[in-house]
């Protein structure tokens, strides 16, 4: 991460990374999504888990080379993948309201800084397969709320997007961009208003010693996984855990 990127993440709790996916990768991922996730198209909000099992293009996102440097900086050298899924939405689709924030309810939703080093609990990398202009909906957050001491004071009408004050932001993104945020950030999914389909793949990562999900990845289900991907998929542990990258 550049010094400015570190500043941005520390201040806001998220960062948009431009052009992570090449046009070829984007085309392959969209084609794979058309093939593997073509049910329930009548629903305006569709989602399914374990998109990393769809095929080589989604498996490659586990350790995408443009994302790994950010994961190392934000989670440390022993990070692991926690779970993954997708959110597809058409016009009028509604998903989750604002949630998250550091507190007692979710012990892995945290952000810490010490001696020039940032560390996070559960952290999300969202890969965008379609664009979202400002006002289209999709990912939204309260920038800086990962440091808030008054998470529970967020009004209910704001949590449900019935009211959108100035401090709730929906970042504009292009297809191929990625957005990384800490779950300590108050975030959610705004109703989708655009005519095109929203397509987002969410890969969530944890420090090597923790897990939000109750189940773990089984490398047997990924017969073409590299040794590095297998290390990233390893169940949580502390003692003698190898570095994820290398």
Short mmCIF file of C-alpha atoms in Angstrom, two decimals, residues 36 50 54 76 114 182 194 202 231:
data_model
loop_
_atom_site.label_atom_id
_atom_site.label_comp_id
_atom_site.label_asym_id
_atom_site.label_seq_id
_atom_site.Cartn_x
_atom_site.Cartn_y
_atom_site.Cartn_z
CA UNK A 36 -22.95 -21.15 -12.76
CA UNK A 50 -18.75 -20.46 -2.30
CA UNK A 54 -17.34 -21.98 -9.77
CA UNK A 76 -0.64 -9.62 8.53
CA UNK A 114 0.21 0.45 16.69
CA UNK A 182 -12.92 -3.74 7.54
CA UNK A 194 -29.81 1.25 -11.90
CA UNK A 202 -17.30 -10.82 -1.88
CA UNK A 231 -2.15 -22.18 2.95
#
